[in-house]
mmCIF file of C-alpha atoms in Angstrom:
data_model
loop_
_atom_site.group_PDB
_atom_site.id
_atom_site.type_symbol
_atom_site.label_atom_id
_atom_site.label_comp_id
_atom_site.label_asym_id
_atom_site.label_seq_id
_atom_site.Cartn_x
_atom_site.Cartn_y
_atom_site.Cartn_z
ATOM 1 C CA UNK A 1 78.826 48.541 49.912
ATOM 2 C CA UNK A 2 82.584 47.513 49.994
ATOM 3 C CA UNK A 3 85.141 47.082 47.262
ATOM 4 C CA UNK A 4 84.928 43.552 47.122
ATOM 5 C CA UNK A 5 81.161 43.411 45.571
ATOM 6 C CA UNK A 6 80.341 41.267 42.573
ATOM 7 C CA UNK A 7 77.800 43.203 40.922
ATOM 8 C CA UNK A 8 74.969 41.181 39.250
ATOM 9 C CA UNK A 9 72.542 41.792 36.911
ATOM 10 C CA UNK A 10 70.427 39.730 35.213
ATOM 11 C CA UNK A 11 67.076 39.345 33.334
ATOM 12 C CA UNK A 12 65.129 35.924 32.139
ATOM 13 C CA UNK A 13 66.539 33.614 34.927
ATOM 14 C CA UNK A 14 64.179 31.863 37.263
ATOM 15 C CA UNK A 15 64.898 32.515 41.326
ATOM 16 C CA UNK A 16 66.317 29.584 41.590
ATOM 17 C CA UNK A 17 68.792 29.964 39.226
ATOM 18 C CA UNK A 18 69.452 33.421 40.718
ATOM 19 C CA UNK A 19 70.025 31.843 43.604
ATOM 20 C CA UNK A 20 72.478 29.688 42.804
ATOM 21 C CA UNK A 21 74.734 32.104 41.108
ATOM 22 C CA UNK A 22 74.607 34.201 44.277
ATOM 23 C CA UNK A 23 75.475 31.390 46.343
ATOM 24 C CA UNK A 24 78.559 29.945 44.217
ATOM 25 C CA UNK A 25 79.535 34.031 43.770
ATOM 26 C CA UNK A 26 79.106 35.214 47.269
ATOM 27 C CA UNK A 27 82.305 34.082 48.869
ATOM 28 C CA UNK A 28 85.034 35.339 49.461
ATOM 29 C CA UNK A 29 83.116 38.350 47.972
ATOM 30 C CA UNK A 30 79.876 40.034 48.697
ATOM 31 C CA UNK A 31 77.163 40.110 45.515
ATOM 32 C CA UNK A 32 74.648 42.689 44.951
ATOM 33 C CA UNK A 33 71.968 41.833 42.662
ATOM 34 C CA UNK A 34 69.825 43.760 40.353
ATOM 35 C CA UNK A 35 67.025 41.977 37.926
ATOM 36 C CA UNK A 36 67.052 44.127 34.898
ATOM 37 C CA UNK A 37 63.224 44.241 33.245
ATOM 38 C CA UNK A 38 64.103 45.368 29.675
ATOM 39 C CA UNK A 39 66.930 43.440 27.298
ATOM 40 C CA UNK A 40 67.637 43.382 23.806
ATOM 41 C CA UNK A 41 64.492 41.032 22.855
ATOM 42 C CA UNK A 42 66.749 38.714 20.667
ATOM 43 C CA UNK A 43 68.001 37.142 23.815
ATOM 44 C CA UNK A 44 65.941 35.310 26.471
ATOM 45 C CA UNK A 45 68.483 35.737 28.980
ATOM 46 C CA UNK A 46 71.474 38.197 30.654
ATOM 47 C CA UNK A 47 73.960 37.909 32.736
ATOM 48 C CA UNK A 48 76.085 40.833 33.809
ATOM 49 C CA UNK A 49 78.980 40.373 36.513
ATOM 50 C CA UNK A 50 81.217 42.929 37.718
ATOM 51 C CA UNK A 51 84.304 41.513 39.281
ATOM 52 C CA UNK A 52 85.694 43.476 42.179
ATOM 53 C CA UNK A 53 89.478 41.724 41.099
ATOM 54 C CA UNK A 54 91.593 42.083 38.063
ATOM 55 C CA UNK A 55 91.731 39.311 35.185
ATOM 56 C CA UNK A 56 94.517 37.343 35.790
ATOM 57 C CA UNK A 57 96.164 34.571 37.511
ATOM 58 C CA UNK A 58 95.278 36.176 41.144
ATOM 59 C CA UNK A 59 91.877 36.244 40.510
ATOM 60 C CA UNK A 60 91.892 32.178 39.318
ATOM 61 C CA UNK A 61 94.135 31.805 42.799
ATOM 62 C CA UNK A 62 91.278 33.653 44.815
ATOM 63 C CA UNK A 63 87.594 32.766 43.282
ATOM 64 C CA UNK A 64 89.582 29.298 43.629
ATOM 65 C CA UNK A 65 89.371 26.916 39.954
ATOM 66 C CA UNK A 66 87.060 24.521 41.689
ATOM 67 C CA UNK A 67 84.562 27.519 42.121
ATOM 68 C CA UNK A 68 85.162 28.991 38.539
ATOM 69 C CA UNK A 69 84.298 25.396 36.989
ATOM 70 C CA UNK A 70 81.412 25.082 38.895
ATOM 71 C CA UNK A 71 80.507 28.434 37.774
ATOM 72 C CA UNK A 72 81.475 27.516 34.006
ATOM 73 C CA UNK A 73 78.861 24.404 34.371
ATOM 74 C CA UNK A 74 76.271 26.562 35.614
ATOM 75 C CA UNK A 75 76.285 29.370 33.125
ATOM 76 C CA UNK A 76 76.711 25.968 30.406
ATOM 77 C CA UNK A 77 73.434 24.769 32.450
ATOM 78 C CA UNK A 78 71.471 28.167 31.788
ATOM 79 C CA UNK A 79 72.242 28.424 28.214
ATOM 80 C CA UNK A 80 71.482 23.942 27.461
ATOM 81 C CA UNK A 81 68.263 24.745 28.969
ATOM 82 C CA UNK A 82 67.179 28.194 26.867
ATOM 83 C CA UNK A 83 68.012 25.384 24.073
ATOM 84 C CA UNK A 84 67.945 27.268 20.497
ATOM 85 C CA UNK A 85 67.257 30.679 22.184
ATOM 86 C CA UNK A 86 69.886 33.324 22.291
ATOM 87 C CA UNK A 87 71.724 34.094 25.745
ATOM 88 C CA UNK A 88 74.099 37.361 26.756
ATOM 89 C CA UNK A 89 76.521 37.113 29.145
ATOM 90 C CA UNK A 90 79.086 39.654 30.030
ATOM 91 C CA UNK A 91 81.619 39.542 32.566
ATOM 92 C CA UNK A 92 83.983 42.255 33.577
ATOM 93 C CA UNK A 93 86.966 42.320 35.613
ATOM 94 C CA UNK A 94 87.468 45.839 37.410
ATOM 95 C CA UNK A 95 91.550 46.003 37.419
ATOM 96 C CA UNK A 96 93.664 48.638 35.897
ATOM 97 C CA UNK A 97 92.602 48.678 32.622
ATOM 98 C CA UNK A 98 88.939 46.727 33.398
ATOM 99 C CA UNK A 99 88.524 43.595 31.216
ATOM 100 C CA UNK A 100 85.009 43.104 29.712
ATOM 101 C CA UNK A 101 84.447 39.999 27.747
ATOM 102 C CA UNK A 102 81.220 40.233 25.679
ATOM 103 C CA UNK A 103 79.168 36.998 24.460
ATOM 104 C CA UNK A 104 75.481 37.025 22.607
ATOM 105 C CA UNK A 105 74.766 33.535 21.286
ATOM 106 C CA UNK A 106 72.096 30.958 20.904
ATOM 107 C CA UNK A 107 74.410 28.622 20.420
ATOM 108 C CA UNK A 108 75.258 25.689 23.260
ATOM 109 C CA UNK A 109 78.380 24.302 21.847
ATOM 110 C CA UNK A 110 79.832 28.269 21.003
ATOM 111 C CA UNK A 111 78.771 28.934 25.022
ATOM 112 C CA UNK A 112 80.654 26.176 26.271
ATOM 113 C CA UNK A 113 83.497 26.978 24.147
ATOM 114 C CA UNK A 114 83.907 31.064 25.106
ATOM 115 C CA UNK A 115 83.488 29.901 28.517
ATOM 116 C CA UNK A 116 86.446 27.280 28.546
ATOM 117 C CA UNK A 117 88.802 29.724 27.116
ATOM 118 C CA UNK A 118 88.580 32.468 29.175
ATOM 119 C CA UNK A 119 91.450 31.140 31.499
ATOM 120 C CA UNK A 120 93.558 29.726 28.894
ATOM 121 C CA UNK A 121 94.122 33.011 26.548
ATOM 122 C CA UNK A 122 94.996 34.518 30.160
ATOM 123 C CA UNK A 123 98.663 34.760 28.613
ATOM 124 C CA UNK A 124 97.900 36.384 25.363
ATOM 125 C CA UNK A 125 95.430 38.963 26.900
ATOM 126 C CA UNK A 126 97.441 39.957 29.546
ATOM 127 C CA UNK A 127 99.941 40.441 26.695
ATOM 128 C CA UNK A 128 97.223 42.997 24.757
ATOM 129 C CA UNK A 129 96.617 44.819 27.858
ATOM 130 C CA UNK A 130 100.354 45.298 29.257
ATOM 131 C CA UNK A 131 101.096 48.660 30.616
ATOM 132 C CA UNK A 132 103.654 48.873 28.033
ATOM 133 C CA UNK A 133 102.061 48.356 25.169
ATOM 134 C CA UNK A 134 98.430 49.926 25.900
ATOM 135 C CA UNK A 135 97.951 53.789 25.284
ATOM 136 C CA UNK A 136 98.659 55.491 28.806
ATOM 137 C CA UNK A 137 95.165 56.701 29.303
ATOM 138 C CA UNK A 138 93.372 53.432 28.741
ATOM 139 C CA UNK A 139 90.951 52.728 31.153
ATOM 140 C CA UNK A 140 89.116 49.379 29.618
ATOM 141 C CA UNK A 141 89.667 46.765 27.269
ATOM 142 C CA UNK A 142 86.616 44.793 25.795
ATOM 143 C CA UNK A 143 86.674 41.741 24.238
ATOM 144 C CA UNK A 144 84.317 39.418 21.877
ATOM 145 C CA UNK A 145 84.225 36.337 20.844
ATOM 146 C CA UNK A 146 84.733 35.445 17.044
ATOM 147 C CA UNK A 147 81.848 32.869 16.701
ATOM 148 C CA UNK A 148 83.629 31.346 13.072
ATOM 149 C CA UNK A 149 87.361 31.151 14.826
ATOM 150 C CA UNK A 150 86.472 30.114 18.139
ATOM 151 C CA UNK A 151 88.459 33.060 20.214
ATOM 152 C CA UNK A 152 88.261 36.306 21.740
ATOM 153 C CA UNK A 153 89.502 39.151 20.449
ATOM 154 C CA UNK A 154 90.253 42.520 21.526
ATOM 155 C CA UNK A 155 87.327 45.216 20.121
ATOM 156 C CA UNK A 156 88.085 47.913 21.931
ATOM 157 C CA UNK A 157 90.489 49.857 24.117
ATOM 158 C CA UNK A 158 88.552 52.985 25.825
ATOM 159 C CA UNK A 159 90.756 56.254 27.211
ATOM 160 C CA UNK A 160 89.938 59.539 28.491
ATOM 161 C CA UNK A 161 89.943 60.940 24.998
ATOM 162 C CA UNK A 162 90.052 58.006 22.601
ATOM 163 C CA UNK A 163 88.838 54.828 21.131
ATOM 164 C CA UNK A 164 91.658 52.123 20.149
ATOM 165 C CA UNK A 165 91.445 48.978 18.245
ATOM 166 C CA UNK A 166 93.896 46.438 18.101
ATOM 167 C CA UNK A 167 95.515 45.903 14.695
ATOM 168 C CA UNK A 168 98.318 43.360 13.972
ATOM 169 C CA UNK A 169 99.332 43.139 17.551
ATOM 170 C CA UNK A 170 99.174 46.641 18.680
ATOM 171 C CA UNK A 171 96.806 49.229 19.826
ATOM 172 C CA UNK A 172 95.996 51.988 17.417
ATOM 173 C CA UNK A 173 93.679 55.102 17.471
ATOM 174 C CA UNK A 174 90.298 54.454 16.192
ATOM 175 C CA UNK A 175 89.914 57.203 13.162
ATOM 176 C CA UNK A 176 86.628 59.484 13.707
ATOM 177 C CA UNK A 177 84.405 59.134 10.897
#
């Protein structure tokens, strides 16, 4: 398998809708695809996709914006249609640091809404994750979003040998308990 795999995993989607991820995903990258049997059993559905590209504005230039709307609408599709039942999706971006944004909901509208935003907080985010103001050993930044404020923020910032949360607009070293 080369570099330039998207890695997908999923559990409580129907073939078809399997195969119409892997279609829309599958160029100018490869996909593998794994169906997962066991998830947390407050969701229905999970999707997991490993980006083989970094988040930012190259990876908008080469999945193309055409392609990541139509990708948007399906992932909207596949929660509309698991109606009041809860959905995970996670999608990481494998650059230096890897960018993992984390979404459990059974919510449509709150779906829609972490989807659509994605792209446009690409300014701030890149901001959280600059080289010059992460810790030097960071190695991935994860990212939820806040359900009541309608954004994602940073959770977590793993390194080598620590945990770091972000706290008023800098990275700090989670205290052990």
């Amino acid at each position: 398998m080369s570099d330039n795999v998207i890695r997908l995993k999923y559990s409580g989607l129907s073939q078809g809708e399997v195969e119409v991820l892997f279609n829309m995903l599958s160029n100018p990258f490869d996909v593998s695809e794994e169906a997962i049997e066991e998830i947390d059993e407050s969701y229905v559905s999970m999707i997991s996709m490993d980006l083989p590209i970094a988040y930012g504005k190259d990876f908008f230039k080469t999945f193309g914006m055409d392609r990541w709307e139509s990708i948007k609408e399906v992932l909207r599709n596949l929660k509309w249609r698991r109606g009041k039942k809860g959905i995970q999706l996670s999608l990481r971006f494998n650059g230096i640091p890897k960018v993992a944004f984390s979404l459990n909901t059974d919510d449509n509208k709150t779906f829609g809404k972490a989807l659509e935003t994605i792209e446009y907080l690409m300014d701030v985010i890149l901001f959280q994750i600059d080289s010059k103001r992460l810790p030097r050993d960071v190695s991935e930044v994860s990212y939820a979003f806040d359900m009541e404020n309608f954004r994602w923020y940073p959770i977590k910032a793993v390194g080598s040998n620590a945990e770091y949360h972000y706290v008023n607009e800098e990275w700090v070293i989670q205290q052990q308990e």
